[in-house]
Every structure is written in C-alpha cells, then in structure tokens.
C-alpha cells in the first residue's frame, strides 16, 4: 500500500512503463493524447522529429518478436534516437546474474532506455529496479504478466473509432490464461472507465481468479459477443501451452473462431481487433481478419505513435529540469 | 512573485492586427506573391493567424504548428504536457509561407518552427509575422511584419491571452529572461 510506484518519477510523471497497474486514468489519457500528436509525423515527407536526438535506446529481447521489436525500433528512429537491437536467448540456469551482467555492460555504453521482452514475468521490473536512476525501462512483454504498450495501442485504436470508453462494451475472446496482452487490456479498459469488459473462452483457458479482474466471463462465444462494440481476438498461444488444455485447433475454431456469421451478433458498427500474429482458421476466419470491420493493421500503425509517446514522455521526465 | 498588468486591451490589439493585415497585403503585392499559405504557431500565434487569414481572405486552409517536438530544451525541461498535433493541410513544397507567432523574443521558437516546416517540404520562402517584437534575441531571426515593439527590460515578460477577447499582459519575474518556450511551460502550470 505504502510502497511507491517505481514507474513514476518524483513529480508523478511516467518514468518506467512496466504495467498498467497503478496508473491513473489521467496518465493513461495523457499517453493517448500525446500519441495523437505523433500520428501526423508518419504522414510527412520527413517521418522524423528531433526530440530524442542523441539518446540511445536498447531493444533488449530475450524472446522472439518481429512486430513489437520492429515497431519499437521505428518509433525510436522517428524520434531520432539511436537504436541498439539485442536478441538474447535466455539462459535458464544463470538468469538473475546474467541479466544483471548484461545490464551493466549495456549501461557502460550509455544507454538511456531499455525496451525489454522476456519469457519471465517480472523481468522488466527487475531491470528497472537495478538500472541506473537516469535509465528508463519499457516492458515489451514479460511472461504472462503484462504488455502495457500493446494495451495502450489497443486503447488508442478503440478511442479513435469509438470516442469515449464510458458506455462501451468490449469483449476479449480466446486464450486469456496465457495472455499478458489480455491482462494489460483489462486493466487499461477498466481504468479508462469502460462500461463492461467481457472475457470469452473455454474454462481451461481462463485464469481461476478471472472475476477478480473486473470482467464478466462467458464460455459461449455467441452469447458473449451479443451487442458488444469492440471484439478483441487473442492469439492461441501454442508455444505457451502445457498439457492438454484444448482437444484440437479445429475444434477450437468450431467453438471460438470468429466468423462473419458470429460477428453478426455484435453491434452493427462493432470493430474487430487482434494483437497479432493471427492464426487464420484457428481463432479468426480470414474473411473477418481481412474484412471491413477489421482494424488489425491500423493497430500496427497506431502502435508506432503510442510507443513514440511512451518513449518521449519517459525520457522527457528524466530531463534535468523535469525531475526537481 | 510576478505582478501582471494589462498592457493592451482587445480593441487596441484587434486594431493592430487590422493594420498588420494591410501591411502584409502590400508586402505580398510588392513581392508578387499571389497564393501564399499561412501557418500559425500554437497557441497564441494560431489565434493571431486565424484573424490575419480571415482578413486577407487567403483561400488555402490555415495550418497550425506545435513545435514541442522540435524544441532545443527537451533534455533540460522535458515533454510539454500540453502538446497539440501539428496540422499542415497543404503541400509545403515551393510554397510562399507566412509564419505567424504572438511574441518574438529569443527566436528559438521560430528556429524550431522552421525546422519543422522543412520536414514537410521545401518552401519557396518564409515570411515571419509577429504581433510583438521585443528585445532578447539569441538567434539571427528577423520578422517581416510586426504589430508593436514595446520597450521591455529583460526581466519583464509579455504574454498574449485569448482567444477571445485577446489581451497582452506584462509581468515581471526572474524567469522572464528565459526563452519563450520556457514561458510556455510556466503557463502550462509545470513550474512550481
């Protein structure tokens, strides 16, 4: 209760971005507003602003990623920062120590920000705790825990299409159990005042404590997406599946795959989102993924603006005068 | 610790702006510029630009610029929490641009604005129009059309309040000698 949020600087501004947990509605709104200002940069002749000139941002990826790493890299470059990309396969044995050693070595290269992805929950938090005070850390996904920039780009996409969160009914469909994206989305949606957040999945793919997250759980897709404004499909995370949680991918599609027909149950202007990469014919039908209600590719574009906002806010708060 | 007093009321400012429109019109004729485009700098410059744009009946939609991403003091004072999107709804290439701001002091805002404009394209020319030109230049920047030149000491600062009605306010504080963008930060409520 009394423990200060390490994500916030002395004046309450963003310093690290590790989880949505503990952030106020106004801070999340500031991030979305700042991201809005950055969207124009991508449409200009010179797709760059000089804001983070001279800063070094290190993408520290202990887990595979194409889209997230690339959008972080593009975001950093559009802010004129220098980018180091490091893909490090996790050594399971000497994790704690090797992580710190890696960190010290990179700090010696005067890195200003780490963007961290790791298979272990809490890895970004660990790095934030041990990094130099002038260094900011952004979580690009840790284990099953959190993926806050993905959640914020989803919030940005929803706000662009629907305006206010109050009055909205949002359904998150699929593998909530293994999804750090879903956890961050639920926190962000509730913090921003969404009227109803639903999760729809088979019992085996919902965490036991799901209702304590402030959601309504459904096990039937058709029932769950009735009258919703936004449908967020989750990827079936084959690489994280341990044990027989599902009979087969085919059967999963029969029960939980989003098809045109099923989409008919949602509101007429409902949008369909997916954090990617999509498994066509597993959680979503190609007709829907490529259809007029799909905003999946917009999510990718907005992801750049949202990451630019988070990076510049965090490094801006590290500025000499800002931290008083 | 600042004592603010009104320097110029709305009526007087509006009259100055009408005079500026006339001067600008003649200037454009002399330079044979027949289809200029206008850009106002957030926030005070945009208020001024809206009036000039209307009075000169410029057909091209007015552009607005927020120079927060181009400031040279980001590493010292951080992100402007009040940043607005820049909006240039026309092709800048080979265009004669009228750049409008409220107060010209150090010139740093104008430098940032010009850098941003060049990221949209290569204009044919840029003409600077400011309501107030005052002392304190730190960069070689020269306005083409000016509304007034109040004699101010370096510890005084002048601010345009608006958008309706406009008023020019003079205050004295020890922060006054810093750049305009710092003052914008102070107005945004960041300074203690």
Coordinates of C-alpha atoms in Angstrom, one line a residue:
Chain A
X1 CA 0.0 0.0 0.0
X2 CA 2.7 2.5 1.0
X3 CA 5.2 1.2 -1.5
X4 CA 5.8 3.9 -4.1
X5 CA 5.2 3.0 -7.7
X6 CA 8.6 2.7 -9.2
X7 CA 7.1 3.5 -12.6
X8 CA 6.6 7.1 -11.6
X9 CA 9.2 9.8 -11.2
X10 CA 9.4 12.3 -8.4
X11 CA 6.8 14.6 -9.8
X12 CA 4.4 11.7 -10.6
X13 CA 5.3 11.6 -14.3
X14 CA 6.0 8.5 -16.3
X15 CA 9.5 7.1 -15.7
X16 CA 9.2 3.4 -16.5
X17 CA 6.3 1.7 -18.3
X18 CA 6.2 -1.8 -16.8
X19 CA 2.5 -2.4 -16.2
X20 CA -0.8 -0.5 -16.5
X21 CA -1.4 -1.4 -12.8
X22 CA -1.2 1.6 -10.6
X23 CA -1.6 4.2 -13.3
X24 CA -4.3 6.8 -13.1
X25 CA -6.9 7.5 -15.8
X26 CA -5.4 10.9 -16.4
X27 CA -1.9 9.5 -17.0
X28 CA -3.3 6.9 -19.5
X29 CA -5.3 9.7 -21.2
X30 CA -2.1 11.8 -21.4
X31 CA -0.4 8.9 -23.2
X32 CA -3.2 8.6 -25.7
X33 CA -3.3 12.4 -26.2
X34 CA 0.5 12.6 -26.8
X35 CA 0.2 9.6 -29.2
X36 CA -2.4 11.5 -31.1
X37 CA 0.1 14.3 -31.7
X38 CA 2.6 11.9 -33.1
X39 CA 0.3 10.2 -35.7
X40 CA 0.9 13.1 -38.1
X41 CA 4.7 12.5 -38.2
X42 CA 4.2 9.3 -40.2
X43 CA 2.4 11.1 -42.9
X44 CA 5.0 13.7 -43.7
X45 CA 7.9 13.9 -46.2
X46 CA 10.4 13.6 -43.4
X47 CA 9.0 11.0 -41.0
X48 CA 11.1 12.1 -38.1
X49 CA 11.1 14.6 -35.2
X50 CA 14.4 15.6 -33.4
X51 CA 13.0 15.1 -29.9
X52 CA 15.3 12.2 -28.7
X53 CA 18.4 13.2 -30.8
X54 CA 21.5 11.9 -29.0
X55 CA 19.5 9.4 -26.9
X56 CA 20.4 5.7 -27.0
X57 CA 17.5 3.2 -26.8
X58 CA 18.3 -0.5 -26.5
X59 CA 15.8 -3.2 -27.6
X60 CA 16.7 -6.0 -25.2
X61 CA 14.7 -9.0 -26.5
X62 CA 15.1 -12.3 -24.7
X63 CA 12.1 -13.7 -26.5
X64 CA 11.3 -13.8 -30.2
X65 CA 9.3 -10.9 -31.7
X66 CA 9.1 -9.3 -35.1
X67 CA 6.2 -6.9 -34.9
X68 CA 6.7 -5.5 -31.5
X69 CA 10.5 -5.1 -31.9
X70 CA 10.1 -3.5 -35.3
X71 CA 7.5 -1.0 -34.1
X72 CA 9.6 -0.1 -31.1
X73 CA 12.6 0.4 -33.5
X74 CA 10.6 2.5 -35.9
X75 CA 9.2 4.6 -33.0
X76 CA 12.7 5.2 -31.6
X77 CA 14.0 6.2 -35.1
X78 CA 11.1 8.5 -35.7
X79 CA 12.1 10.3 -32.5
X80 CA 15.7 10.5 -33.8
X81 CA 17.1 8.2 -31.1
X82 CA 19.9 5.8 -31.8
X83 CA 18.8 2.2 -31.6
X84 CA 20.6 -0.9 -30.4
X85 CA 18.9 -4.2 -31.1
X86 CA 19.9 -7.2 -29.0
X87 CA 18.3 -10.6 -29.3
X88 CA 19.5 -12.7 -26.5
X89 CA 18.3 -16.2 -26.0
X90 CA 17.6 -16.9 -22.3
X91 CA 19.9 -18.9 -20.4
X92 CA 17.6 -20.7 -17.9
X93 CA 20.3 -21.5 -15.4
X94 CA 22.0 -18.3 -14.5
X95 CA 19.1 -16.0 -15.2
X96 CA 19.3 -13.4 -12.4
X97 CA 23.1 -13.0 -12.7
X98 CA 23.4 -13.0 -16.4
X99 CA 20.6 -10.4 -16.7
X100 CA 22.4 -8.1 -14.3
X101 CA 25.7 -8.6 -16.1
X102 CA 24.1 -7.8 -19.4
X103 CA 22.6 -4.7 -17.9
X104 CA 25.8 -3.4 -16.5
X105 CA 27.6 -4.0 -19.8
X106 CA 24.9 -2.1 -21.7
X107 CA 24.8 0.7 -19.2
X108 CA 28.5 1.2 -19.8
X109 CA 27.6 2.0 -23.4
X110 CA 25.5 4.9 -22.0
X111 CA 22.0 3.5 -22.9
X112 CA 19.2 5.9 -21.9
X113 CA 16.3 3.4 -22.2
X114 CA 15.8 -0.3 -22.3
X115 CA 12.9 -1.9 -24.1
X116 CA 12.6 -5.3 -22.6
X117 CA 10.9 -8.5 -23.6
X118 CA 11.4 -11.6 -21.6
X119 CA 9.7 -15.0 -21.1
X120 CA 9.8 -14.5 -17.3
X121 CA 7.1 -12.4 -15.6
X122 CA 8.8 -9.5 -13.7
X123 CA 11.9 -9.3 -15.8
X124 CA 11.4 -5.7 -16.9
X125 CA 10.6 -4.7 -13.3
X126 CA 13.8 -6.4 -12.2
X127 CA 15.8 -4.4 -14.7
X128 CA 14.1 -1.2 -13.7
X129 CA 15.0 -1.8 -10.1
X130 CA 18.6 -2.4 -10.9
X131 CA 19.2 0.1 -13.7
X132 CA 20.9 3.5 -13.2
X133 CA 18.5 6.2 -12.0
X134 CA 18.7 8.1 -15.3
X135 CA 17.7 5.0 -17.3
X136 CA 14.1 4.3 -18.2
X137 CA 12.7 0.8 -18.8
X138 CA 9.7 -0.1 -21.0
X139 CA 8.2 -3.5 -20.8
X140 CA 7.6 -5.0 -24.2
X141 CA 6.1 -8.2 -22.7
X142 CA 7.1 -10.3 -19.7
X143 CA 5.9 -13.9 -19.5
X144 CA 2.2 -14.0 -18.8
X145 CA 2.3 -10.8 -16.8
X146 CA 2.0 -7.6 -18.9
X147 CA 2.4 -6.0 -22.3
X148 CA 1.4 -2.4 -21.5
X149 CA 2.3 -0.7 -24.8
X150 CA 0.2 -3.2 -26.7
X151 CA -2.7 -2.5 -24.4
X152 CA -2.3 1.3 -24.9
X153 CA -2.2 1.0 -28.7
X154 CA -5.4 -1.1 -28.4
X155 CA -6.9 1.7 -26.3
X156 CA -5.8 4.2 -28.8
X157 CA -7.5 2.2 -31.6
X158 CA -10.7 1.9 -29.7
X159 CA -10.7 5.6 -28.8
X160 CA -10.1 6.6 -32.5
X161 CA -13.2 4.5 -33.5
X162 CA -15.5 4.9 -30.6
X163 CA -14.6 8.1 -28.8
X164 CA -15.3 7.7 -25.1
X165 CA -14.8 4.5 -23.1
X166 CA -17.9 5.2 -21.0
X167 CA -20.8 3.3 -22.5
X168 CA -18.7 0.8 -24.3
X169 CA -19.0 -3.0 -24.1
X170 CA -15.7 -4.7 -25.0
X171 CA -15.2 -8.5 -25.4
X172 CA -11.8 -10.2 -25.2
X173 CA -12.0 -13.6 -26.8
X174 CA -9.7 -16.6 -26.5
X175 CA -6.6 -17.6 -24.6
X176 CA -6.8 -15.2 -21.6
X177 CA -4.9 -17.6 -19.4
X178 CA -1.6 -17.3 -21.2
X179 CA -2.2 -13.7 -22.4
X180 CA -0.2 -10.9 -21.0
X181 CA -1.9 -8.7 -23.5
X182 CA -5.4 -9.6 -22.1
X183 CA -4.3 -8.7 -18.5
X184 CA -3.0 -5.3 -19.6
X185 CA -6.0 -4.7 -21.7
X186 CA -8.4 -5.5 -18.9
X187 CA -6.6 -3.1 -16.6
X188 CA -6.5 -0.3 -19.1
X189 CA -10.1 -0.7 -20.1
X190 CA -11.3 -0.6 -16.5
X191 CA -9.0 2.3 -15.6
X192 CA -10.4 4.3 -18.6
X193 CA -14.0 3.7 -17.5
X194 CA -15.2 1.1 -19.9
X195 CA -18.8 0.2 -19.0
X196 CA -18.4 -3.6 -19.4
X197 CA -15.4 -5.8 -20.1
X198 CA -16.2 -9.4 -21.1
X199 CA -13.8 -12.3 -21.5
X200 CA -15.0 -15.2 -23.6
X201 CA -13.1 -18.5 -23.5
X202 CA -13.3 -22.2 -22.6
X203 CA -12.8 -22.8 -18.8
X204 CA -9.4 -24.3 -19.4
X205 CA -8.1 -21.0 -21.0
X206 CA -9.4 -18.6 -18.3
X207 CA -7.4 -18.0 -15.1
X208 CA -9.0 -19.1 -11.9
X209 CA -9.2 -15.6 -10.5
X210 CA -10.7 -14.1 -13.7
X211 CA -13.7 -12.4 -12.0
X212 CA -11.5 -10.5 -9.6
X213 CA -10.1 -8.7 -12.6
X214 CA -13.4 -6.9 -13.0
X215 CA -14.7 -8.7 -16.0
X216 CA -17.8 -10.8 -16.9
X217 CA -16.8 -14.3 -18.0
X218 CA -18.6 -16.2 -20.8
X219 CA -17.9 -19.6 -22.1
X220 CA -20.2 -19.3 -25.2
X221 CA -18.9 -17.0 -28.0
X222 CA -22.3 -16.2 -29.5
X223 CA -23.7 -15.3 -26.1
X224 CA -20.6 -13.3 -25.2
X225 CA -20.3 -11.1 -28.2
X226 CA -24.0 -10.1 -28.3
X227 CA -24.3 -6.3 -28.5
X228 CA -20.6 -5.6 -28.0
X229 CA -18.9 -2.5 -29.5
X230 CA -15.4 -4.0 -29.7
X231 CA -14.2 -7.5 -30.1
X232 CA -10.6 -8.3 -29.3
X233 CA -9.4 -11.7 -30.5
X234 CA -6.4 -13.2 -28.8
X235 CA -3.9 -15.5 -30.5
X236 CA -4.0 -19.1 -29.4
X237 CA -0.5 -19.3 -27.8
X238 CA 0.7 -22.7 -28.9
X239 CA 4.2 -22.1 -27.6
X240 CA 2.9 -21.4 -24.1
X241 CA 0.5 -24.4 -23.9
X242 CA 1.5 -27.0 -21.4
X243 CA -0.8 -30.0 -21.0
X244 CA -4.0 -30.8 -22.9
X245 CA -5.9 -27.6 -22.5
X246 CA -7.6 -28.0 -25.8
X247 CA -8.9 -31.0 -27.8
X248 CA -7.7 -29.7 -31.2
X249 CA -7.3 -26.4 -33.1
X250 CA -10.1 -27.5 -35.4
X251 CA -12.5 -27.9 -32.6
X252 CA -11.4 -24.6 -31.0
X253 CA -12.3 -22.9 -34.3
X254 CA -15.7 -24.6 -34.3
X255 CA -16.5 -23.2 -30.9
X256 CA -14.5 -20.0 -30.5
X257 CA -13.4 -19.0 -34.0
X258 CA -14.7 -15.6 -35.1
X259 CA -16.6 -15.9 -38.4
X260 CA -18.8 -13.5 -40.4
X261 CA -21.9 -15.2 -39.1
X262 CA -20.9 -15.0 -35.5
X263 CA -19.8 -11.3 -35.9
X264 CA -23.5 -10.6 -36.9
X265 CA -24.4 -10.9 -33.2
X266 CA -22.3 -7.9 -32.2
X267 CA -23.3 -4.3 -32.8
X268 CA -23.6 -3.3 -36.4
X269 CA -20.6 -1.0 -36.1
X270 CA -18.5 -3.2 -33.9
X271 CA -14.8 -3.3 -34.7
X272 CA -12.6 -6.4 -34.6
X273 CA -9.1 -6.2 -33.2
X274 CA -6.2 -8.7 -32.8
X275 CA -2.7 -8.1 -31.3
X276 CA -1.2 -10.3 -34.0
X277 CA 0.3 -12.5 -35.3
X278 CA -3.0 -14.0 -36.3
X279 CA -3.7 -17.7 -36.7
X280 CA -6.1 -17.8 -39.7
X281 CA -8.7 -20.5 -39.3
X282 CA -7.8 -21.1 -35.6
X283 CA -9.1 -18.1 -33.7
X284 CA -10.3 -16.0 -36.6
X285 CA -11.6 -16.6 -40.1
X286 CA -9.7 -14.9 -42.9
X287 CA -13.0 -13.3 -44.1
X288 CA -13.2 -11.4 -40.8
X289 CA -9.5 -10.7 -40.4
X290 CA -9.4 -9.0 -43.9
X291 CA -13.0 -7.7 -43.7
X292 CA -14.4 -4.2 -43.3
X293 CA -14.8 -4.4 -39.6
X294 CA -11.2 -5.4 -39.0
X295 CA -8.8 -2.7 -37.7
X296 CA -5.9 -5.1 -37.2
X297 CA -3.5 -3.3 -39.5
X298 CA -4.4 0.1 -38.0
X299 CA -3.4 -1.3 -34.7
X300 CA 0.1 -1.8 -36.0
X301 CA 0.3 1.8 -37.3
X302 CA -1.1 3.3 -34.1
X303 CA 1.4 1.2 -32.2
X304 CA 4.2 3.3 -33.5
X305 CA 2.6 6.6 -32.3
X306 CA 1.8 5.1 -28.9
X307 CA 5.3 3.9 -28.5
X308 CA 6.7 7.3 -29.5
X309 CA 4.5 8.8 -26.8
X310 CA 5.6 6.5 -24.1
X311 CA 9.3 6.8 -25.0
X312 CA 9.3 10.6 -25.2
X313 CA 7.3 11.0 -22.0
X314 CA 9.5 8.7 -20.0
X315 CA 12.8 10.2 -21.3
X316 CA 11.3 13.7 -21.0
X317 CA 10.7 13.1 -17.3
X318 CA 14.3 12.1 -17.0
X319 CA 15.3 15.6 -18.2
X320 CA 17.3 17.6 -15.7
X321 CA 14.7 20.3 -15.1
X322 CA 11.7 18.0 -15.2
X323 CA 12.9 15.9 -12.2
X324 CA 13.0 18.5 -9.5
Chain B
X1 CA 6.3 36.6 -7.4
X2 CA 5.0 38.2 -10.5
X3 CA 2.8 41.3 -10.8
X4 CA 0.8 41.1 -14.0
X5 CA -0.7 44.1 -15.6
X6 CA -2.7 44.5 -18.8
X7 CA -0.5 46.2 -21.5
X8 CA -3.0 46.3 -24.3
X9 CA -6.8 45.6 -24.4
X10 CA -8.7 43.7 -27.0
X11 CA -9.9 46.7 -29.1
X12 CA -6.4 48.0 -29.4
X13 CA -5.0 44.6 -30.3
X14 CA -7.6 44.0 -33.0
X15 CA -6.8 47.4 -34.5
X16 CA -3.1 46.5 -34.6
X17 CA -4.0 43.2 -36.3
X18 CA -6.0 45.0 -39.0
X19 CA -3.0 47.3 -39.5
X20 CA -0.8 44.2 -39.8
X21 CA -3.1 42.8 -42.4
X22 CA -2.8 45.9 -44.5
X23 CA 1.0 45.9 -44.2
X24 CA 1.2 42.2 -45.1
X25 CA -1.1 42.7 -48.1
X26 CA 1.2 45.4 -49.5
X27 CA 4.2 43.4 -48.7
X28 CA 2.8 40.4 -50.6
X29 CA 1.9 42.6 -53.6
X30 CA 5.4 44.1 -53.7
X31 CA 7.0 40.6 -53.6
X32 CA 4.4 39.4 -56.2
X33 CA 3.2 36.5 -54.0
X34 CA -0.3 35.7 -55.1
X35 CA -1.1 32.4 -53.4
X36 CA 0.6 32.3 -50.0
X37 CA -0.1 29.8 -47.4
X38 CA -0.3 30.7 -43.7
X39 CA 0.8 28.8 -40.6
X40 CA 0.2 29.8 -37.0
X41 CA 2.2 28.6 -34.1
X42 CA 0.3 27.1 -31.1
X43 CA -1.3 28.7 -29.2
X44 CA -1.1 32.5 -29.4
X45 CA 0.3 32.5 -32.9
X46 CA -2.7 30.4 -34.1
X47 CA -5.1 33.0 -32.6
X48 CA -3.4 35.8 -34.5
X49 CA -3.1 33.7 -37.7
X50 CA -6.9 33.0 -37.7
X51 CA -7.6 36.7 -37.8
X52 CA -5.0 37.6 -40.4
X53 CA -6.0 34.6 -42.5
X54 CA -9.6 35.8 -42.5
X55 CA -8.8 39.5 -43.1
X56 CA -6.5 38.6 -46.1
X57 CA -9.1 36.1 -47.4
X58 CA -6.4 33.5 -48.1
X59 CA -8.1 30.6 -49.9
X60 CA -5.6 27.9 -48.7
X61 CA -6.7 26.4 -45.3
X62 CA -4.8 27.7 -42.4
X63 CA -2.1 25.5 -41.0
X64 CA -1.1 25.1 -37.3
X65 CA 2.2 24.1 -35.8
X66 CA 3.1 22.8 -32.4
X67 CA 6.8 23.0 -32.0
X68 CA 7.0 20.8 -28.9
X69 CA 8.8 18.0 -30.7
X70 CA 11.4 20.5 -32.1
X71 CA 12.3 22.4 -29.0
X72 CA 16.0 22.7 -28.2
X73 CA 15.4 22.4 -24.4
X74 CA 13.7 19.0 -24.3
X75 CA 16.7 17.5 -22.4
X76 CA 16.5 20.3 -19.9
X77 CA 12.8 20.6 -19.2
X78 CA 11.2 17.5 -20.7
X79 CA 8.0 16.9 -22.6
X80 CA 5.4 19.7 -23.0
X81 CA 2.3 18.1 -21.4
X82 CA 0.0 20.3 -23.5
X83 CA 1.3 19.3 -26.9
X84 CA -1.2 19.6 -29.8
X85 CA -0.9 17.9 -33.2
X86 CA 0.6 20.0 -36.0
X87 CA -1.7 20.3 -39.0
X88 CA -0.4 21.5 -42.3
X89 CA -3.2 20.7 -44.8
X90 CA -1.3 21.8 -47.9
X91 CA 1.9 20.9 -49.8
X92 CA 4.7 23.0 -48.5
X93 CA 7.0 22.4 -51.5
X94 CA 7.7 25.6 -53.4
X95 CA 5.1 27.5 -51.4
X96 CA 5.4 31.0 -50.0
X97 CA 4.7 30.6 -46.3
X98 CA 3.6 33.2 -43.9
X99 CA 4.6 32.1 -40.4
X100 CA 2.7 33.7 -37.6
X101 CA 3.6 33.9 -33.9
X102 CA 2.5 36.1 -31.0
X103 CA 5.7 37.2 -29.4
X104 CA 9.3 37.2 -30.9
X105 CA 11.9 37.2 -28.1
X106 CA 14.8 34.8 -28.3
X107 CA 14.0 33.4 -31.7
X108 CA 14.2 29.8 -30.6
X109 CA 10.6 29.1 -31.2
X110 CA 10.9 30.3 -34.8
X111 CA 14.0 28.3 -35.4
X112 CA 12.1 25.2 -34.2
X113 CA 9.1 26.1 -36.3
X114 CA 11.3 26.5 -39.4
X115 CA 12.9 23.1 -38.8
X116 CA 9.5 21.5 -38.6
X117 CA 8.3 23.2 -41.8
X118 CA 11.3 21.9 -43.6
X119 CA 10.3 18.4 -42.6
X120 CA 7.1 18.8 -44.5
X121 CA 8.8 20.0 -47.6
X122 CA 11.0 22.8 -49.2
X123 CA 9.1 26.1 -49.1
X124 CA 9.8 28.9 -51.7
X125 CA 10.1 31.4 -48.8
X126 CA 9.1 32.0 -45.2
X127 CA 7.9 35.4 -44.0
X128 CA 7.7 35.9 -40.3
X129 CA 4.8 37.9 -38.8
X130 CA 4.6 38.6 -35.1
X131 CA 2.2 40.7 -33.0
X132 CA 5.0 41.7 -30.6
X133 CA 8.7 42.1 -31.3
X134 CA 10.8 42.6 -28.2
X135 CA 14.4 42.6 -27.0
X136 CA 16.2 39.4 -26.1
X137 CA 17.2 37.8 -29.4
X138 CA 19.5 34.9 -29.1
X139 CA 19.4 33.8 -32.8
X140 CA 19.6 35.8 -36.0
X141 CA 15.9 35.9 -36.7
X142 CA 14.1 38.9 -38.3
X143 CA 10.3 39.5 -38.5
X144 CA 8.9 40.8 -41.8
X145 CA 5.7 42.4 -40.3
X146 CA 5.3 43.4 -36.7
X147 CA 2.3 44.8 -34.7
X148 CA 4.1 46.5 -31.9
X149 CA 7.6 46.9 -30.4
X150 CA 7.1 47.6 -26.7
X151 CA 10.2 48.8 -24.8
X152 CA 10.7 46.0 -22.2
X153 CA 13.5 45.2 -19.9
X154 CA 14.9 41.6 -19.9
X155 CA 13.2 40.8 -16.6
X156 CA 9.8 41.6 -17.9
X157 CA 7.8 39.2 -20.0
X158 CA 4.8 39.7 -22.2
X159 CA 2.1 37.2 -22.9
X160 CA -0.9 37.1 -25.3
X161 CA -4.0 35.8 -23.6
X162 CA -7.1 34.7 -25.6
X163 CA -8.5 33.5 -27.9
X164 CA -11.5 35.9 -27.3
X165 CA -11.0 38.5 -26.2
X166 CA -7.3 39.0 -26.8
X167 CA -5.2 40.8 -24.2
X168 CA -1.5 41.5 -23.8
X169 CA -0.2 41.1 -20.3
X170 CA 3.1 42.3 -18.9
X171 CA 4.6 40.7 -15.8
X172 CA 7.9 40.8 -14.1
X173 CA 9.6 37.7 -12.7
X174 CA 13.1 36.3 -12.5
X175 CA 12.1 33.7 -15.0
X176 CA 11.5 36.3 -17.6
X177 CA 14.9 36.2 -19.2
X178 CA 14.5 32.6 -20.2
X179 CA 13.3 31.6 -23.6
X180 CA 9.7 31.8 -24.8
X181 CA 9.3 28.0 -24.8
X182 CA 10.1 28.0 -21.1
X183 CA 7.5 30.6 -20.6
X184 CA 5.0 28.4 -22.3
X185 CA 5.9 25.7 -19.9
X186 CA 5.3 28.0 -17.0
X187 CA 1.9 28.9 -18.4
X188 CA 1.1 25.2 -18.7
X189 CA 1.4 25.0 -15.0
X190 CA 4.6 23.0 -14.8
X191 CA 6.8 25.4 -12.9
X192 CA 6.4 25.5 -9.1

